Short mmCIF file of C-alpha atoms and ligand atoms in Angstrom, two decimals:
data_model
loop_
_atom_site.label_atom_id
_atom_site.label_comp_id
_atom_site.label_asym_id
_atom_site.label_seq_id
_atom_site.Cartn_x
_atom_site.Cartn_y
_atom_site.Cartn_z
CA UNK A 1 166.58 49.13 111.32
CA UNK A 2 167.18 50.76 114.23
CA UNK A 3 170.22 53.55 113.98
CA UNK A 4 172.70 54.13 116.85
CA UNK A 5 174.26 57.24 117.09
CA UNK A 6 177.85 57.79 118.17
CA UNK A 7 178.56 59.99 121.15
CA UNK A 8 179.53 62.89 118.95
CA UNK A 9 176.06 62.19 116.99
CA UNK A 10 174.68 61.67 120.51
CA UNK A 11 176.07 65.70 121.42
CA UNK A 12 174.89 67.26 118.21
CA UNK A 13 171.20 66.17 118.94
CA UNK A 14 171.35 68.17 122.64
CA UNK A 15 172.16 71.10 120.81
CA UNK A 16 169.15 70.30 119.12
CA UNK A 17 167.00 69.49 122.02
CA UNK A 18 168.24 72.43 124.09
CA UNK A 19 166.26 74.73 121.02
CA UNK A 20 163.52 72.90 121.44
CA UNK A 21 163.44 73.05 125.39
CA UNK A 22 164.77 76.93 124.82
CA UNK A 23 161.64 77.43 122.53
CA UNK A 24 159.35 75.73 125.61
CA UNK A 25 160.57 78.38 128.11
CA UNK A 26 159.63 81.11 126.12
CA UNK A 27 155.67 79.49 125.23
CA UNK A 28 155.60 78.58 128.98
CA UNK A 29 156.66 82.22 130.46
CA UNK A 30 154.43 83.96 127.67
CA UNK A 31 151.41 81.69 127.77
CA UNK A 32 148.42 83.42 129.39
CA UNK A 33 143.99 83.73 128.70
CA UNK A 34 143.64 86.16 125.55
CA UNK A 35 146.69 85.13 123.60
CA UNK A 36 146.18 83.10 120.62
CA UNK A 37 147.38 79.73 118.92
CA UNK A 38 148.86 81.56 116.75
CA UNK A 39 151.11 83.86 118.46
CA UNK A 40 152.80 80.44 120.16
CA UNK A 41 153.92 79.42 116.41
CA UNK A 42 154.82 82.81 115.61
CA UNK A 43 156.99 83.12 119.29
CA UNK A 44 158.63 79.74 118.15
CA UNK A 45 159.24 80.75 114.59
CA UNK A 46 160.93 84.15 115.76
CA UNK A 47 163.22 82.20 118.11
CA UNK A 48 163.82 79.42 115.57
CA UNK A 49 165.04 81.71 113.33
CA UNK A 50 166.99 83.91 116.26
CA UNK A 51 169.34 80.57 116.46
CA UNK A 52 169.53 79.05 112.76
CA UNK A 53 166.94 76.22 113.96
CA UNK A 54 164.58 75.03 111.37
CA UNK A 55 161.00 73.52 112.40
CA UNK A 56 160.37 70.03 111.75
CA UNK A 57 157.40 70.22 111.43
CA UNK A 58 156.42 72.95 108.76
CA UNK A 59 155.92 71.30 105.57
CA UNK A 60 156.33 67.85 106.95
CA UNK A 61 153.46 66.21 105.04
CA UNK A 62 152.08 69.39 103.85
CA UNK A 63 151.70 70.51 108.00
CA UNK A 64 150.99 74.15 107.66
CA UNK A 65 152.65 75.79 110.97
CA UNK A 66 155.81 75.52 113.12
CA UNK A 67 154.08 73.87 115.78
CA UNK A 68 150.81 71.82 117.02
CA UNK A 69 148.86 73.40 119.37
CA UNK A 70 146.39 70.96 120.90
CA UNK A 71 143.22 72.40 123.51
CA UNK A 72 141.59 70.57 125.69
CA UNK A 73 139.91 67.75 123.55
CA UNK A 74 142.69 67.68 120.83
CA UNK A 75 145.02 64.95 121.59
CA UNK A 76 147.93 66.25 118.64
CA UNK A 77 148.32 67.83 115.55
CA UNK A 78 146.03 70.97 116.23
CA UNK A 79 146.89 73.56 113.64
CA UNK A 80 147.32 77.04 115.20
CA UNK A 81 145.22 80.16 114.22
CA UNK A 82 142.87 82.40 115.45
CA UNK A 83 141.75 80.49 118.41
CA UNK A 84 141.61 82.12 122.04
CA UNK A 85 142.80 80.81 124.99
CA UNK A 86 140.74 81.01 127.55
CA UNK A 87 141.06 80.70 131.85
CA UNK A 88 140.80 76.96 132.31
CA UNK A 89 142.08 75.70 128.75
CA UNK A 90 144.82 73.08 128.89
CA UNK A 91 147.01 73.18 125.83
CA UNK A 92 149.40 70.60 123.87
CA UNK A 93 152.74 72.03 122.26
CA UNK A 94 154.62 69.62 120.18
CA UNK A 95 157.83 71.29 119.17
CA UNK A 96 160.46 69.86 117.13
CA UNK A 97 163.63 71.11 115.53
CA UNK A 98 166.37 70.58 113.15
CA UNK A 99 170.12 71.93 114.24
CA UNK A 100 173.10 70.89 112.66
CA UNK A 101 171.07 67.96 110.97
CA UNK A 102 169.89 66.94 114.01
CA UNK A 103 166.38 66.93 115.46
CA UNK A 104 164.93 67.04 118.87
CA UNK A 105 161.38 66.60 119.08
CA UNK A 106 159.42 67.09 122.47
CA UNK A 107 155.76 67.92 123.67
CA UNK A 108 154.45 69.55 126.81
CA UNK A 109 150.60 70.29 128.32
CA UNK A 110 150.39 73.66 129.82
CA UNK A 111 147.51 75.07 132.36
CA UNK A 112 145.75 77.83 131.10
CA UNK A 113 145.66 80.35 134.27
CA UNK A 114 143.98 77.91 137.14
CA UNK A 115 142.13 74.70 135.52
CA UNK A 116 139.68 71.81 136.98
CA UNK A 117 140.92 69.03 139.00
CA UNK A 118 140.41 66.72 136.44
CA UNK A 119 142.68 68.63 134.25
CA UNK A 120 145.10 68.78 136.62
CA UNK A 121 145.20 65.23 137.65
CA UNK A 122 144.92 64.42 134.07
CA UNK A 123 148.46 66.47 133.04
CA UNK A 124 150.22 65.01 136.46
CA UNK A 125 149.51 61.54 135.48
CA UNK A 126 150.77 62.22 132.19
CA UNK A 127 154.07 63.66 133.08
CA UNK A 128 154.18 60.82 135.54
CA UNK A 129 153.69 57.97 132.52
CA UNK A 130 156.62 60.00 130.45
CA UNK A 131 159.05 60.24 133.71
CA UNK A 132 157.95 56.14 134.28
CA UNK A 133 158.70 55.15 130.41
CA UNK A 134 161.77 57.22 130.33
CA UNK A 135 163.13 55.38 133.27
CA UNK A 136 162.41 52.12 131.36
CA UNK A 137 164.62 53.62 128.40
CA UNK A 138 167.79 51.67 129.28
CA UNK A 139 170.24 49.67 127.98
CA UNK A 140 169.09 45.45 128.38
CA UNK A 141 165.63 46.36 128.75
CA UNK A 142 162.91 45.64 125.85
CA UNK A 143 161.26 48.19 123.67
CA UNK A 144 157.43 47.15 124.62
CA UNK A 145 159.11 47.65 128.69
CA UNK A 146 158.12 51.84 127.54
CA UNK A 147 154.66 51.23 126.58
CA UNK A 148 153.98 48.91 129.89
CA UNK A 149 155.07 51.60 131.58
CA UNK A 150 153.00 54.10 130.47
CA UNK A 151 149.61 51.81 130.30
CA UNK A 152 149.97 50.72 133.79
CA UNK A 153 150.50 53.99 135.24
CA UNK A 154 147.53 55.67 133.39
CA UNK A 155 145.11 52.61 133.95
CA UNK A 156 146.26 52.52 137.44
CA UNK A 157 144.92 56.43 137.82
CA UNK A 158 141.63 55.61 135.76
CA UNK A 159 142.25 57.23 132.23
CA UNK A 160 143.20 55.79 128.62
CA UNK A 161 146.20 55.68 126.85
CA UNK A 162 145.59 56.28 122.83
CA UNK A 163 146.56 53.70 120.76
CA UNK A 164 146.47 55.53 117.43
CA UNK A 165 149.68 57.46 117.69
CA UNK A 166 152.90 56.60 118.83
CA UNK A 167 156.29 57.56 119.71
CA UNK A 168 159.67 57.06 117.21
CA UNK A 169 162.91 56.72 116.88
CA UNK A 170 164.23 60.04 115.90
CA UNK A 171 168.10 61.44 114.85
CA UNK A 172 168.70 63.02 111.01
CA UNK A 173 165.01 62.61 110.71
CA UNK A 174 162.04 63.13 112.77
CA UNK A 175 160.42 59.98 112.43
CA UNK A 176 162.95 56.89 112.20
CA UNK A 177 162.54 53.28 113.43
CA UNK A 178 161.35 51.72 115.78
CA UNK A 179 157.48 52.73 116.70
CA UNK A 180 156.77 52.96 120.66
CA UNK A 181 153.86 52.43 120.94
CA UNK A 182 152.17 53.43 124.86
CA UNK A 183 150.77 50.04 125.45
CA UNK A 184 151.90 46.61 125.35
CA UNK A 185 153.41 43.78 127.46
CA UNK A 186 156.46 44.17 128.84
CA UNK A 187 159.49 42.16 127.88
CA UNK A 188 158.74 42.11 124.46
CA UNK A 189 160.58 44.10 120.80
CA UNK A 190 163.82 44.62 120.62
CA UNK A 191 166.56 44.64 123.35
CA UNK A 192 167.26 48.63 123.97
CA UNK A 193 171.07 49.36 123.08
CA UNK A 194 173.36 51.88 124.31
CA UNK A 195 172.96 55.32 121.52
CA UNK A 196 169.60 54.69 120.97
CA UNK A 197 167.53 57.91 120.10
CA UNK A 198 164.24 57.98 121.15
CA UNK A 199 161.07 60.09 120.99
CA UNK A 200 158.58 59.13 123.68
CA UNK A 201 155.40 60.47 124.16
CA UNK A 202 152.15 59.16 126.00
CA UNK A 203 148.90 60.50 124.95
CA UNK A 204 146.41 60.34 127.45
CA UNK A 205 142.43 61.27 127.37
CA UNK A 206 140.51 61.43 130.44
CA UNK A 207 138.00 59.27 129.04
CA UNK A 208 137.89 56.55 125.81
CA UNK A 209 140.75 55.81 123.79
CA UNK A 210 138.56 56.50 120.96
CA UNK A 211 140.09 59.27 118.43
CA UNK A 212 138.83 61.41 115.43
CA UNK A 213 140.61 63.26 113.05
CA UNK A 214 138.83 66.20 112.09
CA UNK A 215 138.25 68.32 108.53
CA UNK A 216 141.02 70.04 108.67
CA UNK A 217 142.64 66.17 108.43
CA UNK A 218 145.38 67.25 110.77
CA UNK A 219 143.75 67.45 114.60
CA UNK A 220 142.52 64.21 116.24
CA UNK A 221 140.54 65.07 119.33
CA UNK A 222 138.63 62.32 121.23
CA UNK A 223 135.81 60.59 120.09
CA UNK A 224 134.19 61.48 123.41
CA UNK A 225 135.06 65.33 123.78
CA UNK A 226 136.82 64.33 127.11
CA UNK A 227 139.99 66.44 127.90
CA UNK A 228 143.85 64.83 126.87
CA UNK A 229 147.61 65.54 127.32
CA UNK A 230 150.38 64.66 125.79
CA UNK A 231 154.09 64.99 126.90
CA UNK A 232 156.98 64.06 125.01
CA UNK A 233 160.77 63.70 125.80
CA UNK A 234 163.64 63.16 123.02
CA UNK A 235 165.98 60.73 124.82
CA UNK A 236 169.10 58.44 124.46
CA UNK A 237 169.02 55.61 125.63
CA UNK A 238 171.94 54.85 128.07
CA UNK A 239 173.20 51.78 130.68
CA UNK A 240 171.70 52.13 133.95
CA UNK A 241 169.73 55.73 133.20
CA UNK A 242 168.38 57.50 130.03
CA UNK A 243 169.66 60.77 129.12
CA UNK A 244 166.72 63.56 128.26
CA UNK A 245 167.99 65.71 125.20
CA UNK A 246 165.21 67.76 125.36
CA UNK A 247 166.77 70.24 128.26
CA UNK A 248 167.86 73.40 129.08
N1 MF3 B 1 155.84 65.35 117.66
C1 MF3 B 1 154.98 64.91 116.59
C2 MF3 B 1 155.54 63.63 116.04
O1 MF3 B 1 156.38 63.11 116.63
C3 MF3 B 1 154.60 65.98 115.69
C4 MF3 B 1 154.81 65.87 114.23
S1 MF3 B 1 153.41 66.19 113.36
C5 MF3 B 1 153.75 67.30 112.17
O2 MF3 B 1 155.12 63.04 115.10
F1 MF3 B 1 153.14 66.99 111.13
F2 MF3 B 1 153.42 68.46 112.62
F3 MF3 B 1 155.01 67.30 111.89
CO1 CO B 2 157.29 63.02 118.29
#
């Protein structure tokens, strides 16, 4: 069952997307070569705390940290720690965050200093499949409209979209129905209704679909070692254009 939320619902969850694109600023102003995964979850911690926000994802199925931080050939779910970032890196920060009850839930690929072309064509077309699937989230239009979105914008640029993680529906819990996933048909699920609340966020590798989950059996980087990015929006949907929660 999908939930609608009421306006007042709708306002309580951009307080709780403003954190989360609040606790973005701060990893995107402070991110730099020689700083560590782990001083992004400790940044995001400090300011969680700072405004009574609680991380979604500590805990959430035993997940050890505040945040993921994903490099290079992670796709999500990389724990942070010790690691270095280096010049050239591209890295994956999925924050979400509870406010009030409410949670907001978004994901954004950063450059690390100046990176390859690849990389760089590889995060534009990825913001691009997010910006093209968000404009899909409307009232009257079908769920599988998102993923069709998404696939035929990445295709179209010569990467993959992975199939083994999907977006959500998302209010007093992170992870509610329905599934989005970033491929499909178009015209197909169910009809998208005014108060909607959606997370949606394309993962994209620059080569195979093809994922692995490694020891740690939280990170899934591609089978192939080739670079991904993943961006991710908490919206509602709306007649005629979505609303992003996730903003400033
Ligand atoms: N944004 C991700 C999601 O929507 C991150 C959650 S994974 C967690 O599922 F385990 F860290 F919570
Ligand atoms: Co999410």
């Amino acid at each position: 069952m999908i939930i609608l939320k009421s306006e007042s619902e709708i306002a309580a969850m951009r307080k709780a997307g403003r954190v989360v694109a609040q606790a973005h600023e701060i990893v995107r102003e402070r991110l730099r070569p020689g700083i560590t995964t782990a001083d992004i979850d400790r940044w995001v911690a400090e300011f969680f705390q700072r405004v009574g926000a609680v991380s979604a994802f500590k805990g959430y199925h035993g997940y050890p940290a505040h945040v993921c931080t994903s490099v290079n050939d992670e796709v999500v779910h990389g724990i942070p720690g010790p690691r270095v970032l280096e010049e050239g890196d591209i890295i994956a920060v999925d924050i979400g965050a509870f406010v009030d009850g409410f949670c907001g839930d978004s994901a954004w690929t950063y450059p690390v200093g100046q990176v390859s072309e690849l990389a760089q064509k590889l995060l534009r077309v990825t913001e691009e499949s997010l910006m093209k699937a968000i404009e899909q989230a409307v009232a009257g239009n079908r769920l599988s409209d998102i993923g069709h979105a998404v696939q035929s914008h990445v295709e179209a640029a010569g990467f993959s979209v992975v199939k083994s993680f999907v977006g959500h529906g998302i209010g007093r819990s992170m992870h509610e129905a329905p599934q989005i996933p970033n491929f499909g048909r178009p015209g197909r699920g169910p009809k998208l209704k005014e108060g909607m609340t959606l997370a949606i966020e394309p993962m994209v590798n620059a080569g195979g679909d093809d994922v692995r989950i490694l020891e740690d059996n939280w990170t899934a980087v591609t089978a192939d070692g080739s670079l991904s990015a993943h961006f991710e929006h908490t919206v509602a949907v709306r007649e005629g254009q979505a609303e992003i929660l996730t903003v400033v």
